[in-house]
CSV table of C-alpha atoms in Angstrom, one decimal:
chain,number,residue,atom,x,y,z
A,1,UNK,CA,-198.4,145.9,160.1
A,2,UNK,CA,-196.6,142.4,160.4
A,3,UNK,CA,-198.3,139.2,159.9
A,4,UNK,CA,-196.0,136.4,161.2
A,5,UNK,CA,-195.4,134.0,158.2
A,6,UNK,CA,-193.8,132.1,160.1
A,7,UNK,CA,-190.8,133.0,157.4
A,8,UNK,CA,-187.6,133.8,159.5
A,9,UNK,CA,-186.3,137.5,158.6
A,10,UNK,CA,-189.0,137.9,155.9
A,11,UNK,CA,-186.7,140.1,154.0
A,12,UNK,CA,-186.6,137.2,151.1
A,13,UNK,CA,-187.6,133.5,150.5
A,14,UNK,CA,-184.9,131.8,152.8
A,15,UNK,CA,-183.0,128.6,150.9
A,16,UNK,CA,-181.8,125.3,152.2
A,17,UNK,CA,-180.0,122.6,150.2
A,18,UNK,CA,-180.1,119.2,151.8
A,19,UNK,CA,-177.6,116.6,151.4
A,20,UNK,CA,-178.3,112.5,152.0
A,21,UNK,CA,-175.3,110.6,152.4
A,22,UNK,CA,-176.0,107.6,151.2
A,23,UNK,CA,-174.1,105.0,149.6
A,24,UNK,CA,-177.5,102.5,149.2
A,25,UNK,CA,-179.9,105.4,148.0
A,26,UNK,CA,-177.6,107.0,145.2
A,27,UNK,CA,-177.2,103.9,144.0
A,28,UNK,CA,-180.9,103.6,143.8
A,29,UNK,CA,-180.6,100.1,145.7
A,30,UNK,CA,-183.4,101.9,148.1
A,31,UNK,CA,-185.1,105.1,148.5
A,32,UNK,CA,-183.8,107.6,150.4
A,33,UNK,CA,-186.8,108.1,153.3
A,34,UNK,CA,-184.9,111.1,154.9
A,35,UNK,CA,-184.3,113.5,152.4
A,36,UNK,CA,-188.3,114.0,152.0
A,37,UNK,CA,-189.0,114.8,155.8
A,38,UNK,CA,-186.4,117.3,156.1
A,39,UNK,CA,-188.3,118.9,153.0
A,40,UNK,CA,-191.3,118.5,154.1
A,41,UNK,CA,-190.4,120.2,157.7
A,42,UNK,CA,-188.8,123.4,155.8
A,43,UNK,CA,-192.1,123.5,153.4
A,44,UNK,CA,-194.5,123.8,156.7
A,45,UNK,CA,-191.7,126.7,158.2
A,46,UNK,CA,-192.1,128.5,155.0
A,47,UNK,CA,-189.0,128.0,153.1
A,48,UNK,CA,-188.8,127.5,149.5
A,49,UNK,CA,-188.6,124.0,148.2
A,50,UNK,CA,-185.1,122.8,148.7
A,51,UNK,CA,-182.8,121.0,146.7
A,52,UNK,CA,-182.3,117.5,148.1
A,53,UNK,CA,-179.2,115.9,146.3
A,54,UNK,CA,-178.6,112.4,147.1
A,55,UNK,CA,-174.4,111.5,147.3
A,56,UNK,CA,-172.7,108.6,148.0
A,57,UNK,CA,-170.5,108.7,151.3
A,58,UNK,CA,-166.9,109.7,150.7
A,59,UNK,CA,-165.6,112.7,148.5
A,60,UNK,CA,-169.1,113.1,147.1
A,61,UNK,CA,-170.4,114.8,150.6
A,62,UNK,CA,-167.7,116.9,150.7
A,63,UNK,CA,-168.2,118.2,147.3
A,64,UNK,CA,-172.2,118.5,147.7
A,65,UNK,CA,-171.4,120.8,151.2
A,66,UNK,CA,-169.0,123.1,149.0
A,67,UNK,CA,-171.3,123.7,146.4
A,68,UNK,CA,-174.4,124.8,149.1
A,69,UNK,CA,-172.4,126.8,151.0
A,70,UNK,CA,-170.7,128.6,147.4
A,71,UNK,CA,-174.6,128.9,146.6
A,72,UNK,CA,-175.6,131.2,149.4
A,73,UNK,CA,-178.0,129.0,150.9
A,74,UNK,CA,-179.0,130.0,154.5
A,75,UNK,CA,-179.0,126.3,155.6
A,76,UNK,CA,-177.5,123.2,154.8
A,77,UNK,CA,-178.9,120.1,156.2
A,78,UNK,CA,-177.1,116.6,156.0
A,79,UNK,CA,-178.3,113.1,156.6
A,80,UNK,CA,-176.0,110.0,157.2
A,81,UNK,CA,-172.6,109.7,156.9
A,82,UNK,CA,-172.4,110.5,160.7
A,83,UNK,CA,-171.1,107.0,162.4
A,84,UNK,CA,-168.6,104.7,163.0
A,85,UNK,CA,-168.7,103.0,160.0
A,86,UNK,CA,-165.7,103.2,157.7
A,87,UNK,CA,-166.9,104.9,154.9
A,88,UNK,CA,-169.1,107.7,157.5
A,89,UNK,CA,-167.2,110.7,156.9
A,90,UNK,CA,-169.6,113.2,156.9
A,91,UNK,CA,-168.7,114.8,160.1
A,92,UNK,CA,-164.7,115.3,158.4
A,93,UNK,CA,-166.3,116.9,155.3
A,94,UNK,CA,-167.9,119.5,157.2
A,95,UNK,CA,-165.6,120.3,159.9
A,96,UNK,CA,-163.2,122.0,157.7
A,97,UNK,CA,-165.9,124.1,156.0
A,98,UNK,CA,-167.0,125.4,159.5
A,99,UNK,CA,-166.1,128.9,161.0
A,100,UNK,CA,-167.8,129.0,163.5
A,101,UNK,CA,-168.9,125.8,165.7
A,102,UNK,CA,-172.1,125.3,167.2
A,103,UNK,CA,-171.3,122.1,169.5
A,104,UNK,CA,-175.0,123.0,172.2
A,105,UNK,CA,-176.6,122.0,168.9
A,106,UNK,CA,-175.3,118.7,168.5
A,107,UNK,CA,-175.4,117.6,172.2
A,108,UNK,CA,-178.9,118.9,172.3
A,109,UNK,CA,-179.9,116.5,169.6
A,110,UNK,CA,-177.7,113.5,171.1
A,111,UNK,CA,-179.2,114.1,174.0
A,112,UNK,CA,-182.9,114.1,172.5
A,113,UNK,CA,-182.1,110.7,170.7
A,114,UNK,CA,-180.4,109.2,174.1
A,115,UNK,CA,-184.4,109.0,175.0
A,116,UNK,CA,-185.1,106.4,172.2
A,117,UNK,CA,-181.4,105.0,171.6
A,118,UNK,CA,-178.3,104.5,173.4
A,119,UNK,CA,-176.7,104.4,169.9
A,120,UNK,CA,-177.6,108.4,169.5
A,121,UNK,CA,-174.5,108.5,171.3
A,122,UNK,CA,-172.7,107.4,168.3
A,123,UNK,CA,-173.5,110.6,165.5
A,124,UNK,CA,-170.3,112.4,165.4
A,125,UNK,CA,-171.8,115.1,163.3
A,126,UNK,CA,-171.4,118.8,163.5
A,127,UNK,CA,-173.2,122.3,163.6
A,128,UNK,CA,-172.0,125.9,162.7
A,129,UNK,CA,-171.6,128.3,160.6
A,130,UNK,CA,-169.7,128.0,157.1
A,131,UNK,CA,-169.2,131.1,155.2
A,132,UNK,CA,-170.2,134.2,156.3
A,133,UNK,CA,-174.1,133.2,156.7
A,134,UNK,CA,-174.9,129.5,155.9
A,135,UNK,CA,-176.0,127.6,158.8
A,136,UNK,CA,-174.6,124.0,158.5
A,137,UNK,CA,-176.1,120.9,160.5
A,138,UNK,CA,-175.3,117.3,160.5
A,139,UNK,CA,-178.0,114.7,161.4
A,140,UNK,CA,-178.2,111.1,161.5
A,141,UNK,CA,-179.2,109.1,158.6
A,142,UNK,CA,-182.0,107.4,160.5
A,143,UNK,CA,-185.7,108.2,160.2
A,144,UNK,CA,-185.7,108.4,164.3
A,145,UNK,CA,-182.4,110.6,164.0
A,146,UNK,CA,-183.5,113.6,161.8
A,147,UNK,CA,-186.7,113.5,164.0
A,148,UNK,CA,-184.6,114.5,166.9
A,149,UNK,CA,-182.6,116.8,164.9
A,150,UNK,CA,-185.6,118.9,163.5
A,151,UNK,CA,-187.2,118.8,166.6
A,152,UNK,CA,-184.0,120.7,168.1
A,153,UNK,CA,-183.6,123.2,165.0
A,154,UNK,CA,-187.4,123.7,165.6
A,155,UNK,CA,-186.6,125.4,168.7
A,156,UNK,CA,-183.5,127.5,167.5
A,157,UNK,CA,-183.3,127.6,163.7
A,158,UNK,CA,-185.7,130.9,163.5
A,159,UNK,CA,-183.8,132.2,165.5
A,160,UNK,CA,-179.9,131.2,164.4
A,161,UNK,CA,-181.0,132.2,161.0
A,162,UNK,CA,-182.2,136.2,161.9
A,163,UNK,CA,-178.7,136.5,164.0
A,164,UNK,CA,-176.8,135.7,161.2
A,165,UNK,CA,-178.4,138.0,158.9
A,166,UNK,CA,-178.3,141.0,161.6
A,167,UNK,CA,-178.6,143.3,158.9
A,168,UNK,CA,-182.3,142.5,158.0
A,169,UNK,CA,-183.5,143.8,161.3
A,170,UNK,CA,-185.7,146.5,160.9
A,171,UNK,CA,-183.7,150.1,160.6
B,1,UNK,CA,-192.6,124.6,123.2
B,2,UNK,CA,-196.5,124.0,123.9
B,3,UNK,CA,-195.7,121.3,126.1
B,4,UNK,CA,-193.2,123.0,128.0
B,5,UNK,CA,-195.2,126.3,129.0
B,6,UNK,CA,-198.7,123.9,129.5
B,7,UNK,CA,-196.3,121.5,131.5
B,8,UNK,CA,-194.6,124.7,133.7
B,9,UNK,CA,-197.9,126.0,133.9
B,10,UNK,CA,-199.6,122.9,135.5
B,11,UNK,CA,-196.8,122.4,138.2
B,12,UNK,CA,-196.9,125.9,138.9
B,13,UNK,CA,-200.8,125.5,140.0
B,14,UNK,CA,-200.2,122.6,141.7
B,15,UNK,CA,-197.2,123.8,143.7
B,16,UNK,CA,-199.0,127.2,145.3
B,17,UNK,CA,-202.7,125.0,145.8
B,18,UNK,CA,-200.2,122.3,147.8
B,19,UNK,CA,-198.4,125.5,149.6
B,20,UNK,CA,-201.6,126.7,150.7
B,21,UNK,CA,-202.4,123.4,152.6
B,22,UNK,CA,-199.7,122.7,154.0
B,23,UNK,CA,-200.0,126.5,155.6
B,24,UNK,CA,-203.2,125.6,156.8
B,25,UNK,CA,-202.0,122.7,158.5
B,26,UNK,CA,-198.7,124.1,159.5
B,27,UNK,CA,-200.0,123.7,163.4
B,28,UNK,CA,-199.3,120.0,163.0
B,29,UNK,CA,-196.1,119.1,162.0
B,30,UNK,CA,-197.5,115.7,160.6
B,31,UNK,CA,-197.1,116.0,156.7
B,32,UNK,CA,-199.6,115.4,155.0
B,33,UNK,CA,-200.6,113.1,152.0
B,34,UNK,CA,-198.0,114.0,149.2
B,35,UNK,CA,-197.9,112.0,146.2
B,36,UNK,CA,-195.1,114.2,145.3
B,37,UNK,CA,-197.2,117.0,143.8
B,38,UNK,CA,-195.3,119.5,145.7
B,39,UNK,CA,-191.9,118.1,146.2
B,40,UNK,CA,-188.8,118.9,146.4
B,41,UNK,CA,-185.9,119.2,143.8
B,42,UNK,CA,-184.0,116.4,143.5
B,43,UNK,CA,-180.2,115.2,142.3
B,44,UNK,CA,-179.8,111.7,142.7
B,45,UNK,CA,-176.1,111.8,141.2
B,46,UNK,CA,-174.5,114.0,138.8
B,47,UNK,CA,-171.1,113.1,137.8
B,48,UNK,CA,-168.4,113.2,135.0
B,49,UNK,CA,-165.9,109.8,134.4
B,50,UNK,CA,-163.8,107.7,132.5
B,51,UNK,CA,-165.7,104.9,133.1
B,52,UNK,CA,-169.4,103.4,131.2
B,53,UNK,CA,-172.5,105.7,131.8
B,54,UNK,CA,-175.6,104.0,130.8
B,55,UNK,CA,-179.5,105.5,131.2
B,56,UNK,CA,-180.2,102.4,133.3
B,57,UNK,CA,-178.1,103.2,136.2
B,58,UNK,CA,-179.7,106.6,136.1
B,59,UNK,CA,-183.3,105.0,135.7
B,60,UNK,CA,-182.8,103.5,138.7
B,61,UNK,CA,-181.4,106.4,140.8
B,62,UNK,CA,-184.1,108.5,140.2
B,63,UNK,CA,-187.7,106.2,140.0
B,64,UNK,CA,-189.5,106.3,142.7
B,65,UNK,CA,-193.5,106.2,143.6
B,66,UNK,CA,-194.5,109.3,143.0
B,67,UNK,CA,-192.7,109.9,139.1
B,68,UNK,CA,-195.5,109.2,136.9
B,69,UNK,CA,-193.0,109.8,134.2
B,70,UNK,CA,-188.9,108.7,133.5
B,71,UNK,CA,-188.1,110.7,130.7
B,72,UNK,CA,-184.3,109.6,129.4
B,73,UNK,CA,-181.7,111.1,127.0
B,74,UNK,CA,-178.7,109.1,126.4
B,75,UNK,CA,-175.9,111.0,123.9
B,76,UNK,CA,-174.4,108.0,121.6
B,77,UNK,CA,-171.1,108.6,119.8
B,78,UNK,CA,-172.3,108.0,115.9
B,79,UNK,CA,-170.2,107.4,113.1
B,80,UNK,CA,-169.8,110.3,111.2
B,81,UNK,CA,-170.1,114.1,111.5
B,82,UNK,CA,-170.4,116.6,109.1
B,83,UNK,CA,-170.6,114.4,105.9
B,84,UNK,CA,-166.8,112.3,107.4
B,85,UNK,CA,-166.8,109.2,108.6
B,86,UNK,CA,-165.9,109.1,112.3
B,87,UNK,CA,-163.9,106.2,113.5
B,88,UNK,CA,-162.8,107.0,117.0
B,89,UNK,CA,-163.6,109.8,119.8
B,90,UNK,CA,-161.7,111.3,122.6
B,91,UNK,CA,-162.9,113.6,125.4
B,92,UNK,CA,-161.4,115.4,127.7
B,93,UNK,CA,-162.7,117.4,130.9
B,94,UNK,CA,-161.6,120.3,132.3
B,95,UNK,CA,-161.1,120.0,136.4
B,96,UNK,CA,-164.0,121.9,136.9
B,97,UNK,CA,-166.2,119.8,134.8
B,98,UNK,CA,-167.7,117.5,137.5
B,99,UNK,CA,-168.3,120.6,139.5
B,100,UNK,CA,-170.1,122.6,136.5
B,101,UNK,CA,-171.9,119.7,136.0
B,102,UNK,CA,-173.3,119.3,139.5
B,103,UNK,CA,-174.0,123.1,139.3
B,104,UNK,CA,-176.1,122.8,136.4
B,105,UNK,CA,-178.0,119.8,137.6
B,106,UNK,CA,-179.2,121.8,141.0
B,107,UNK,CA,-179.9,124.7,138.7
B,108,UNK,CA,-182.5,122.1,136.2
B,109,UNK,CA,-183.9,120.5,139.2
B,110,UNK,CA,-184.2,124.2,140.8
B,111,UNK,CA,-186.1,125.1,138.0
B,112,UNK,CA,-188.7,122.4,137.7
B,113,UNK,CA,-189.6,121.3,141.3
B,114,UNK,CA,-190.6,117.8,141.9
B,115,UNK,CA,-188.2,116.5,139.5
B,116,UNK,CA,-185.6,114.1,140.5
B,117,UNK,CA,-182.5,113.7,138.2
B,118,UNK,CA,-179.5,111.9,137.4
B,119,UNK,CA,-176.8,112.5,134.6
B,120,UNK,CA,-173.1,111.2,133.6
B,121,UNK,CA,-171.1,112.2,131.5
B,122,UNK,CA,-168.5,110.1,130.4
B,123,UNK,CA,-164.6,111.0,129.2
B,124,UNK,CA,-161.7,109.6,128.1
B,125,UNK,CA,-161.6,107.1,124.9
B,126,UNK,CA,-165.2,106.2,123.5
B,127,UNK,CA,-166.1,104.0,120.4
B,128,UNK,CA,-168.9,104.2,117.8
B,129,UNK,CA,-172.2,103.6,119.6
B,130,UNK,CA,-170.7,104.1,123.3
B,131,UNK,CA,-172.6,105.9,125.2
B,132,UNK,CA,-171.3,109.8,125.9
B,133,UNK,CA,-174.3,111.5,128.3
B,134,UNK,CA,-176.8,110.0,129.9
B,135,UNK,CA,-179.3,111.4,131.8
B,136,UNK,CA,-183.1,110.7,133.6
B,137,UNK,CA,-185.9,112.7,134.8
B,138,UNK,CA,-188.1,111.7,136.6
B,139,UNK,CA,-191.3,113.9,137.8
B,140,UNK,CA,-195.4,113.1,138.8
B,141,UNK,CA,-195.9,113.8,135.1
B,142,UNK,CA,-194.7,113.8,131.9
B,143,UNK,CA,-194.4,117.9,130.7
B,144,UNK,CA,-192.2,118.3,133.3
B,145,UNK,CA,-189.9,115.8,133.0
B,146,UNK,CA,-189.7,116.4,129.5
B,147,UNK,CA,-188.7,119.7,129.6
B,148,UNK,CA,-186.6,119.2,132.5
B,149,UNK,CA,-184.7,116.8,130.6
B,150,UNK,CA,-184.8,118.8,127.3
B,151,UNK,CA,-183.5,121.5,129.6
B,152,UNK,CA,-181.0,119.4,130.9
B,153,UNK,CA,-179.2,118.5,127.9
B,154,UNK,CA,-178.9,121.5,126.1
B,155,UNK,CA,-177.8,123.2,129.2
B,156,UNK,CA,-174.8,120.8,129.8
B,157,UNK,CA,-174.0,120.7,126.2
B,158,UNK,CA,-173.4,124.7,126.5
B,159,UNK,CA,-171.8,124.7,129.5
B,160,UNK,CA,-170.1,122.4,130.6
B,161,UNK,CA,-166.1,122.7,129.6
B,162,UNK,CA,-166.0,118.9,128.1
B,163,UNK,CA,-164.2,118.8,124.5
B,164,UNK,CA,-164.1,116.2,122.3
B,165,UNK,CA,-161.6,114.8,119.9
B,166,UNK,CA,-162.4,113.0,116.9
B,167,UNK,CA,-161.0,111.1,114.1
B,168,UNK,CA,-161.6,110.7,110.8
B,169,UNK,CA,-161.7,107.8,108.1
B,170,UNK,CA,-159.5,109.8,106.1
B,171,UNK,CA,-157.0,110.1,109.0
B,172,UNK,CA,-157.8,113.5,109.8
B,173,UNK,CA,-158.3,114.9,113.4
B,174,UNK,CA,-160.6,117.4,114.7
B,175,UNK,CA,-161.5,119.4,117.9
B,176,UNK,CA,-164.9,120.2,118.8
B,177,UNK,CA,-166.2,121.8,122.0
B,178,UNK,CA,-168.2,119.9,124.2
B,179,UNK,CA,-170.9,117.1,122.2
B,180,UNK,CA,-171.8,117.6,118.9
């Protein structure tokens, strides 16, 4: 008997790190109002509490997305750091650590935030696989944004996550 | 040691009763009211560098509406050790400190969920009452920031591959692994 947890695999707890780029919130000017949602949307899918680190944009993001993907996590989630502005360099920190590219996720989500914003147009972020098995997404750092993005990984992130671990399937 | 099991204890109860709801409510993807009871683990900077780390700037990184409690350490270079006078400190990082250090940070905040945290550890040339480590946790109540933060230190005291140099009043030099 299986009783749908809701829990991807079910095998084990699943783990996600999320990363705010933020220049403003790690310098505790403000507080960061993205990081929380993302939590709180993997805490009603069943995944264990995640570790939300708060970096400034630069070097810092780059360093933050090494570490999650060196810590096994199943998905890495990152907010801001995805425009034109000088110092957004998300999308170049993540690129490199990406074997596989998953460009349908990102136009999905443009496309989702073209409803609301012609400036959705302007995230430059990136999805794929880093590592063998970590599932690595870049959304927006507005509140609007990462409520486009999760409403896309709502639809695919169960299943992305049970493909990549092919060997949980039942024997 | 009291606090720390009562304080683990408490979150623990709090966590699951908060899991529950929201898994009764999962149907709706509105969250709702959290006053950070069941929150998630968080590092609002951890970083190694030559320049001044003070438990203000980490105060500040890591308050926020739901931390009932800011529980601080700060690591001051005093002026002797071992019965000498100490008149000057040097430390020196490793190239993998800053990346230890982040690794231990996760790992604190891992353990106690809700907290948020922030830590610096500073190198290079330091004088008597210069601040060395500072660090702030911040959580819905105090037993869990307070053993986060007791935590916290000790674990980046042990691990963390930062040395430090000092000299004495009587000329003398030593080496000492990481603070003392």
């Amino acid at each position: 008997m299986t009783v749908d947890t809701g829990r991807p695999g079910g095998a084990r707890e699943r783990t996600a790190r999320v990363i705010v780029a933020s220049t403003r919130a790690a310098t505790g000017v403000y507080d960061d109002r993205t990081g929380p949602v993302i939590a709180e949307w993997l805490r009603s899918r069943g995944w264990a509490e995640p570790l939300v680190q708060v970096v400034p944009d630069g070097d810092e993001v780059a360093a933050s997305l090494q570490d999650a993907v060196a810590s096994g996590a199943d998905l890495v989630v990152t907010t801001g750091g995805t425009g034109v502005n000088p110092s957004d360099r998300t999308p170049e920190a993540t690129l490199p650590l990406l074997d596989r590219e998953l460009p349908g996720i990102m136009e999905a989500i443009r496309r989702r935030g073209a409803a609301s914003t012609p400036l959705a147009a302007l995230s430059r972020g990136h999805a794929g696989i880093a590592g063998a098995t970590t599932f690595v997404v870049n959304l927006p750092g507005s509140t609007g944004g990462v409520k486009d993005g999760l409403a896309v990984l709502d639809e695919v992130l169960d299943h992305v996550i049970d493909q990549l671990h092919g060997g949980d399937h039942e024997r | 040691m009291s606090a720390e099991s009562v304080g683990a204890a408490s979150a623990a109860s709090v966590g699951a009763a908060a899991s529950a709801a929201s898994a009764a409510a999962a149907a709706s993807a509105a969250a709702a009211a959290d006053f950070g009871e069941s929150a998630p683990a968080v590092v609002a900077f951890a970083r190694v560098t030559d320049e001044t780390v003070s438990v203000d700037e980490c105060v500040a990184a890591v308050e926020n509406d739901h931390a009932g409690a800011v529980v601080t350490f700060a690591g001051v270079v005093r002026d002797h050790d071992e019965g000498k006078g100490v008149t000057w400190l040097r430390y020196s990082a490793h190239p993998t400190a800053d990346a230890v250090l982040r690794e231990v940070v996760a790992e604190v905040a891992l353990a106690h969920p809700g907290t948020t945290i922030a830590a610096a550890h500073r190198v290079g040339d330091l004088a008597i009452t210069d601040v060395a480590l500072a660090c702030a946790v911040a959580s819905a109540h105090r037993g869990t920031a307070f053993a986060a933060c007791a935590e916290l230190v000790d674990e980046i005291k042990a691990r963390v591959p930062i040395w430090k140099e000092q000299g004495f009043t009587d000329g003398t030099t030593e080496w000492v692994a990481a603070l003392g």
